[in-house]
Short mmCIF file of N, CA and C in Angstrom, two decimals:
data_model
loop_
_atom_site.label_atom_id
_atom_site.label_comp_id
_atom_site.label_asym_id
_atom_site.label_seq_id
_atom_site.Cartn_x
_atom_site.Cartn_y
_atom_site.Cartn_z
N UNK A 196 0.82 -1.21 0.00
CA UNK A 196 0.00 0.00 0.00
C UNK A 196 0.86 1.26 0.00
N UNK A 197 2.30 1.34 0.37
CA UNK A 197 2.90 2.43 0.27
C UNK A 197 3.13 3.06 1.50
N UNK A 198 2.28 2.43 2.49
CA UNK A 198 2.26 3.24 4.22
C UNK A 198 3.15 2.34 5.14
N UNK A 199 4.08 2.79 5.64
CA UNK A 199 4.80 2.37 6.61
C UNK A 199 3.63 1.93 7.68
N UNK A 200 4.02 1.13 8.52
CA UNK A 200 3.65 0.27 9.82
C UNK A 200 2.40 1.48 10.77
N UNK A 201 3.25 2.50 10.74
CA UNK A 201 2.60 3.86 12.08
C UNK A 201 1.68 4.35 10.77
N UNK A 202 1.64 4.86 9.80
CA UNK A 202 1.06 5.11 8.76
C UNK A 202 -0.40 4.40 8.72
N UNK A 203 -0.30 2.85 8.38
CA UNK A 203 -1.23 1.92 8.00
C UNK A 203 -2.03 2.41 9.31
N UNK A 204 -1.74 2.47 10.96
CA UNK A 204 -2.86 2.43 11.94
C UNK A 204 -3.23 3.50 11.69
N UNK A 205 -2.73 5.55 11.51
CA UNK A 205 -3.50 6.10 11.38
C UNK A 205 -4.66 5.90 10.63
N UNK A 206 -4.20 5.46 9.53
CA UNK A 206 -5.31 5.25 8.37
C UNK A 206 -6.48 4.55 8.83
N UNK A 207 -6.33 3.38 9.48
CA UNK A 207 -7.33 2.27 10.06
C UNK A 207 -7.79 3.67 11.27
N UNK A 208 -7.45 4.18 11.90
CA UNK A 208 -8.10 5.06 12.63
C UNK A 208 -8.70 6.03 12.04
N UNK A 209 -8.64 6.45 11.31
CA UNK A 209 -8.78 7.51 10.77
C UNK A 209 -10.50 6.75 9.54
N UNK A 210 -10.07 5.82 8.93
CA UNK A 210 -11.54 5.16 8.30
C UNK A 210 -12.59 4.55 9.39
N UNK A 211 -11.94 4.61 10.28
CA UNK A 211 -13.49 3.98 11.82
C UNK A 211 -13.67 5.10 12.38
N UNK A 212 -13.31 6.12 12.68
CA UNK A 212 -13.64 7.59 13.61
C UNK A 212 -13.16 8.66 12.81
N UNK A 213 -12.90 8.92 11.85
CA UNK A 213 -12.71 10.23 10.96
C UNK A 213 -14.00 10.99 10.43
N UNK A 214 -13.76 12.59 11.11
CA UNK A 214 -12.56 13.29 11.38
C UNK A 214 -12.09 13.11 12.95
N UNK A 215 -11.33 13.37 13.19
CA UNK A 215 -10.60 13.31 14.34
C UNK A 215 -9.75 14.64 14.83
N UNK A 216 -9.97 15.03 16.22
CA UNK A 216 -8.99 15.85 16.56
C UNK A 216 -7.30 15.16 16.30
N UNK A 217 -6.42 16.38 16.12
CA UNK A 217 -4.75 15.66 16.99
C UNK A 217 -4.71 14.49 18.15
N UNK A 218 -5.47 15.40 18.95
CA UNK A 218 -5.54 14.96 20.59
C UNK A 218 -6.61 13.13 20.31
N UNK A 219 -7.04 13.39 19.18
CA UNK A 219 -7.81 12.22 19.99
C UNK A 219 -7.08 11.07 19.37
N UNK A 220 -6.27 11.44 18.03
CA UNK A 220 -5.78 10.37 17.45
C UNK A 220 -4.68 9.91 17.94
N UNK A 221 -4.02 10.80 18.83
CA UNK A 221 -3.24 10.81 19.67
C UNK A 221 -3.13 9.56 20.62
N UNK A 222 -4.36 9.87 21.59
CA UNK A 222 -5.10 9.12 22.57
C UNK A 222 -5.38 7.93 21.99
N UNK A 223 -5.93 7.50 20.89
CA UNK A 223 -6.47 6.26 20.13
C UNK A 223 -5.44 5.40 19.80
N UNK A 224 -4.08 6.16 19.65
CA UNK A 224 -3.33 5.19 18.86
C UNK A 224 -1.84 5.21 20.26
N UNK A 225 -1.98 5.68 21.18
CA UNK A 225 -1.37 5.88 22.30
C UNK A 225 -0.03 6.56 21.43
N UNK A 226 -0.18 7.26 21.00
CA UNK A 226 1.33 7.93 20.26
C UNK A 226 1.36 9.46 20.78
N UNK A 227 2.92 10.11 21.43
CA UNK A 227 2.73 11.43 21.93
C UNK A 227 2.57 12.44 20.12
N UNK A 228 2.03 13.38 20.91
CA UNK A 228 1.49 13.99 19.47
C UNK A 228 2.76 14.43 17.91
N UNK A 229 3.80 14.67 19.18
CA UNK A 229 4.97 15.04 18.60
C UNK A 229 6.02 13.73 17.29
N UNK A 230 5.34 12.76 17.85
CA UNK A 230 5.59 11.76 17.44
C UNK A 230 4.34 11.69 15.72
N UNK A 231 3.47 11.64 15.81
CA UNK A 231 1.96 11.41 15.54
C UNK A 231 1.80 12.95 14.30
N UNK A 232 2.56 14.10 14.49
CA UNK A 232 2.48 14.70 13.99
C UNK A 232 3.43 14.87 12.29
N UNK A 233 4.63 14.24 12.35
CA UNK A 233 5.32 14.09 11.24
C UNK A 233 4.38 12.68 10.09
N UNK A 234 4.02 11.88 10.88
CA UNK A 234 3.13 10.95 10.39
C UNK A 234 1.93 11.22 9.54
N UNK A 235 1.27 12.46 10.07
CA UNK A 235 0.26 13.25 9.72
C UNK A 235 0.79 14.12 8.76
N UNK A 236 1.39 14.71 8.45
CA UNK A 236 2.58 15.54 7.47
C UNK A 236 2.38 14.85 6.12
N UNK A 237 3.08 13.52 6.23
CA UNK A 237 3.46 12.67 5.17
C UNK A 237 2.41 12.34 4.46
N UNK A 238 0.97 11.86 5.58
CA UNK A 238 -0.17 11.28 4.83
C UNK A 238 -0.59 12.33 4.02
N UNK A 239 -0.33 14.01 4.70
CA UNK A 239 -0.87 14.35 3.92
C UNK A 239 -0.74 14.96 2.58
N UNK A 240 0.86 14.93 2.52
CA UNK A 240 1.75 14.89 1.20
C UNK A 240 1.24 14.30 0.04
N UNK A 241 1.08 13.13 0.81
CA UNK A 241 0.89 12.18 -0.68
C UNK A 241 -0.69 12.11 -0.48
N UNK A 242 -1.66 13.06 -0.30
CA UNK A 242 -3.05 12.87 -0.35
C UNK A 242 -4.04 12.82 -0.25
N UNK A 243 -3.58 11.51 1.37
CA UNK A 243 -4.59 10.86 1.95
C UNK A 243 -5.85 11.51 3.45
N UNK A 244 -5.02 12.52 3.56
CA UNK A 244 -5.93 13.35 4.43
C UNK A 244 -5.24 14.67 4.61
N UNK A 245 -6.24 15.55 5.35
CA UNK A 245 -5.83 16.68 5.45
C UNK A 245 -6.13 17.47 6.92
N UNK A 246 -4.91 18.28 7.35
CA UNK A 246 -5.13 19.08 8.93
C UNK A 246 -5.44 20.41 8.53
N UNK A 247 -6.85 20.83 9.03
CA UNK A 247 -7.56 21.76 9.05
C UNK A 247 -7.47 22.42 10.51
N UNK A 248 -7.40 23.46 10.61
CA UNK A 248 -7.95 23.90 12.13
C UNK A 248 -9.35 23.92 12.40
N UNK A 249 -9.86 23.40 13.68
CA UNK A 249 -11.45 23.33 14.09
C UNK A 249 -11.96 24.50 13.77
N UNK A 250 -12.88 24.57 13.06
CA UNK A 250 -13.58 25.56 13.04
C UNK A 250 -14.21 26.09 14.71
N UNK A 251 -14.66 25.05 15.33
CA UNK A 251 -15.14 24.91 16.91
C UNK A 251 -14.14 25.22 17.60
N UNK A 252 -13.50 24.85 17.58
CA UNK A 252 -11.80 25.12 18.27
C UNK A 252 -10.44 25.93 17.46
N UNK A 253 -10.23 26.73 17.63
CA UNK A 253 -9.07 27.35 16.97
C UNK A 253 -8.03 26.88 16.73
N UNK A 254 -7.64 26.59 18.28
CA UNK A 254 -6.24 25.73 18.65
C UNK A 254 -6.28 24.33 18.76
N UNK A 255 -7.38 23.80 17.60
CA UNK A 255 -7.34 22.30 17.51
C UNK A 255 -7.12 21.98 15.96
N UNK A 256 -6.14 20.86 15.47
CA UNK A 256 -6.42 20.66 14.89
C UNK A 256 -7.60 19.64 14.26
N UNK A 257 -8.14 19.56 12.78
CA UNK A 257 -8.65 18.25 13.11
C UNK A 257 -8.80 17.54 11.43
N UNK A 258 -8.26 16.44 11.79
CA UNK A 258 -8.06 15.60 10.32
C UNK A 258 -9.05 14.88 9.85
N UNK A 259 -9.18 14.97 8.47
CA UNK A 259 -9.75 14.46 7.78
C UNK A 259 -9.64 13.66 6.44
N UNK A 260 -10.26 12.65 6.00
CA UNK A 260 -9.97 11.89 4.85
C UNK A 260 -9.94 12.65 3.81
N UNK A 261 -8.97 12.84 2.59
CA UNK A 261 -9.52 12.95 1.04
C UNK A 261 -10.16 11.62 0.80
N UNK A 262 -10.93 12.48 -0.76
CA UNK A 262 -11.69 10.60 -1.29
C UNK A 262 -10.64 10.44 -1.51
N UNK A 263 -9.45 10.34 -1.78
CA UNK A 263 -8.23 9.21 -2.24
C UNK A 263 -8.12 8.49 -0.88
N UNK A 264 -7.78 9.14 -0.10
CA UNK A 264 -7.70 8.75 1.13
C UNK A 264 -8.85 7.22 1.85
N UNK A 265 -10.28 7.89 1.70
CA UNK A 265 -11.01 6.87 1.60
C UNK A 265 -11.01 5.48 0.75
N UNK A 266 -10.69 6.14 -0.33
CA UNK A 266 -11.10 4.76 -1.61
C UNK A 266 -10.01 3.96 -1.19
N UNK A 267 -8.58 4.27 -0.53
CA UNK A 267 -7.91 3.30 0.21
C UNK A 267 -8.00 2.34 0.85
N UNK A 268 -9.22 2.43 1.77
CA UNK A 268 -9.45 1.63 2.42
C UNK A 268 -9.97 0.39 1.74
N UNK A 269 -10.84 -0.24 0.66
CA UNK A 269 -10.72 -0.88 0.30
C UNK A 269 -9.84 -1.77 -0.02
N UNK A 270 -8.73 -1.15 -0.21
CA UNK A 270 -7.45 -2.16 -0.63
C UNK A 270 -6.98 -2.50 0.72
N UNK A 271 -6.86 -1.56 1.93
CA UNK A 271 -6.61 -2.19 3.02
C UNK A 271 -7.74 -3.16 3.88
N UNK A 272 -8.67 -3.45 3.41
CA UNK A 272 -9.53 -4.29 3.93
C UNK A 272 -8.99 -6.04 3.28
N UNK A 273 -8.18 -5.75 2.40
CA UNK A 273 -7.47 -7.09 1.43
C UNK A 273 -6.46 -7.80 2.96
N UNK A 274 -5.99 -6.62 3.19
CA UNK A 274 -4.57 -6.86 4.32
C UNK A 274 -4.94 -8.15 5.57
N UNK A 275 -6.18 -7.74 6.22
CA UNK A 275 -6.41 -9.19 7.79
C UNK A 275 -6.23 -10.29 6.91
N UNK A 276 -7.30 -10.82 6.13
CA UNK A 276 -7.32 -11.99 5.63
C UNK A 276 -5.82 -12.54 4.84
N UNK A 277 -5.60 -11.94 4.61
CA UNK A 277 -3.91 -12.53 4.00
C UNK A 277 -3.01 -12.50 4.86
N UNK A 278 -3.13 -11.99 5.88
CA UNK A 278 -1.97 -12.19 7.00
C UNK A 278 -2.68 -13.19 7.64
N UNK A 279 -4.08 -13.44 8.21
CA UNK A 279 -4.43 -14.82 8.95
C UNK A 279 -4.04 -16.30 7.93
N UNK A 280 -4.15 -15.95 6.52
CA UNK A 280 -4.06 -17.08 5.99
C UNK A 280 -2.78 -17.27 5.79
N UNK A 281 -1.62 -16.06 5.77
CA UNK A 281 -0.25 -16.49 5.70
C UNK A 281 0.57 -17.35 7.48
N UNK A 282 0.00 -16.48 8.11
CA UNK A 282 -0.11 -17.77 9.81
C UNK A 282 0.19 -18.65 9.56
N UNK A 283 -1.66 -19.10 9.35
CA UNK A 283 -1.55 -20.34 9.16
C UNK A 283 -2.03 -21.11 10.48
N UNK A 284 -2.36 -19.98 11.24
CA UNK A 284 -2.88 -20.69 12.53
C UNK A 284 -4.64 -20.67 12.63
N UNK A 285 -4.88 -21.63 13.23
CA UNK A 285 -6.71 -21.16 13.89
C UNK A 285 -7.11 -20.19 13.91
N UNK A 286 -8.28 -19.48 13.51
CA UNK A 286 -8.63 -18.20 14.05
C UNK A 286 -8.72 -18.24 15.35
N UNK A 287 -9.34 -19.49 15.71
CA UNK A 287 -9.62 -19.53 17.49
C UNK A 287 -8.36 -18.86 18.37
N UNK A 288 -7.12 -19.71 17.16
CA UNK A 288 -5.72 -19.43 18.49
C UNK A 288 -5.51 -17.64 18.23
N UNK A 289 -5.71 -17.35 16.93
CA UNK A 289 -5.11 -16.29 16.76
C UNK A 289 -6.50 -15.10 17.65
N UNK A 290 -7.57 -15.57 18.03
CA UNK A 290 -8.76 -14.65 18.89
C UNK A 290 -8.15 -14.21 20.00
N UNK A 291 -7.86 -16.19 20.32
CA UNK A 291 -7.05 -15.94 21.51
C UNK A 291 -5.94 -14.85 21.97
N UNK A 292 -5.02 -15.18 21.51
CA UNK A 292 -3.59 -14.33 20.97
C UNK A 292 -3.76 -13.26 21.37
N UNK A 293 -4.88 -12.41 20.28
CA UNK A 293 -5.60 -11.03 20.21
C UNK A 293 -5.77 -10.89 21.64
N UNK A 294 -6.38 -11.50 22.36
CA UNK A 294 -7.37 -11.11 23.73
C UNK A 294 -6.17 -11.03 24.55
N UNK A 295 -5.45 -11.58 24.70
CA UNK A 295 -4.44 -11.62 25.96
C UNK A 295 -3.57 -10.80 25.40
N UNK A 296 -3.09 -10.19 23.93
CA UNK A 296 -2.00 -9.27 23.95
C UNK A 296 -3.21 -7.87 24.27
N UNK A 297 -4.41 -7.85 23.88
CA UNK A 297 -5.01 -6.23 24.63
C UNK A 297 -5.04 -6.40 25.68
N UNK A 298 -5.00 -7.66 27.15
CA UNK A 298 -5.22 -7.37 28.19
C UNK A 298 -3.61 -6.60 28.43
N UNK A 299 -2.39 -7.35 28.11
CA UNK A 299 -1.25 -6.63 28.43
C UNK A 299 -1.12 -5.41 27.88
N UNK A 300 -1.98 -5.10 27.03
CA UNK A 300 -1.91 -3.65 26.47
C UNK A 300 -2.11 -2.15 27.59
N UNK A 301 -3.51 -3.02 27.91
CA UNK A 301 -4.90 -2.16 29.09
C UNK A 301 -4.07 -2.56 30.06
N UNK A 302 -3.11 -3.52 30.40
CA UNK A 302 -2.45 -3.35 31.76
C UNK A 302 -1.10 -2.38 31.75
N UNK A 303 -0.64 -2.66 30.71
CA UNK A 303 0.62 -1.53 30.51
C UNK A 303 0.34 0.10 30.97
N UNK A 304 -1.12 0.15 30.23
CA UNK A 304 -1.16 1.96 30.11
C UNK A 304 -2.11 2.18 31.45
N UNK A 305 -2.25 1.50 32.47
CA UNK A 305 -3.00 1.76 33.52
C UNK A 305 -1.50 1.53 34.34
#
């Protein structure tokens, strides 16, 4: 797809809750903003969204999809199923997997 690793999750964040403040994508993807902000730069170089200031808020920014940006997502909806089938494992094991790496997740950031 062309998106580095930190790239691909904005995007997946950004097609389930877009538009989005800084702050919230921030919060969503546990990344400090400073970090989160060159990321946001790039996507929007090549396209895929754009940082507007809130109209509601001055000193907020808040991002949004281009349709290029959107029509992306289709091709990234190709991505789960080819990584479960390159596994090669159970979905059951890999549910599993899932559930116990978010509990160490939700235990890390508490």
């Amino acid at each position: 797809m062309g998106l580095t690793h930190p790239q691909y999750l904005v995007m997946l964040a950004l097609w389930q809750h877009a538009p989005l403040s800084v702050r919230r994508l921030s919060e969503l993807l546990q990344l400090d903003p400073g970090t989160l902000s060159p990321l946001l730069k790039r996507l929007e170089a090549i396209g895929y969204l754009r940082r507007e200031r809130d109209p509601a808020d001055e000193r907020s920014l808040a991002i949004t999809l281009t349709t290029e940006g959107r029509s992306l997502r289709s091709k990234a909806e190709k991505i789960p199923p080819a990584v479960v089938e390159r596994l090669g494992l159970p979905l059951a094991d890999l549910q599993s997997l899932h559930a116990a790496l978010t509990r160490v997740i939700a235990a890390a950031v508490t």
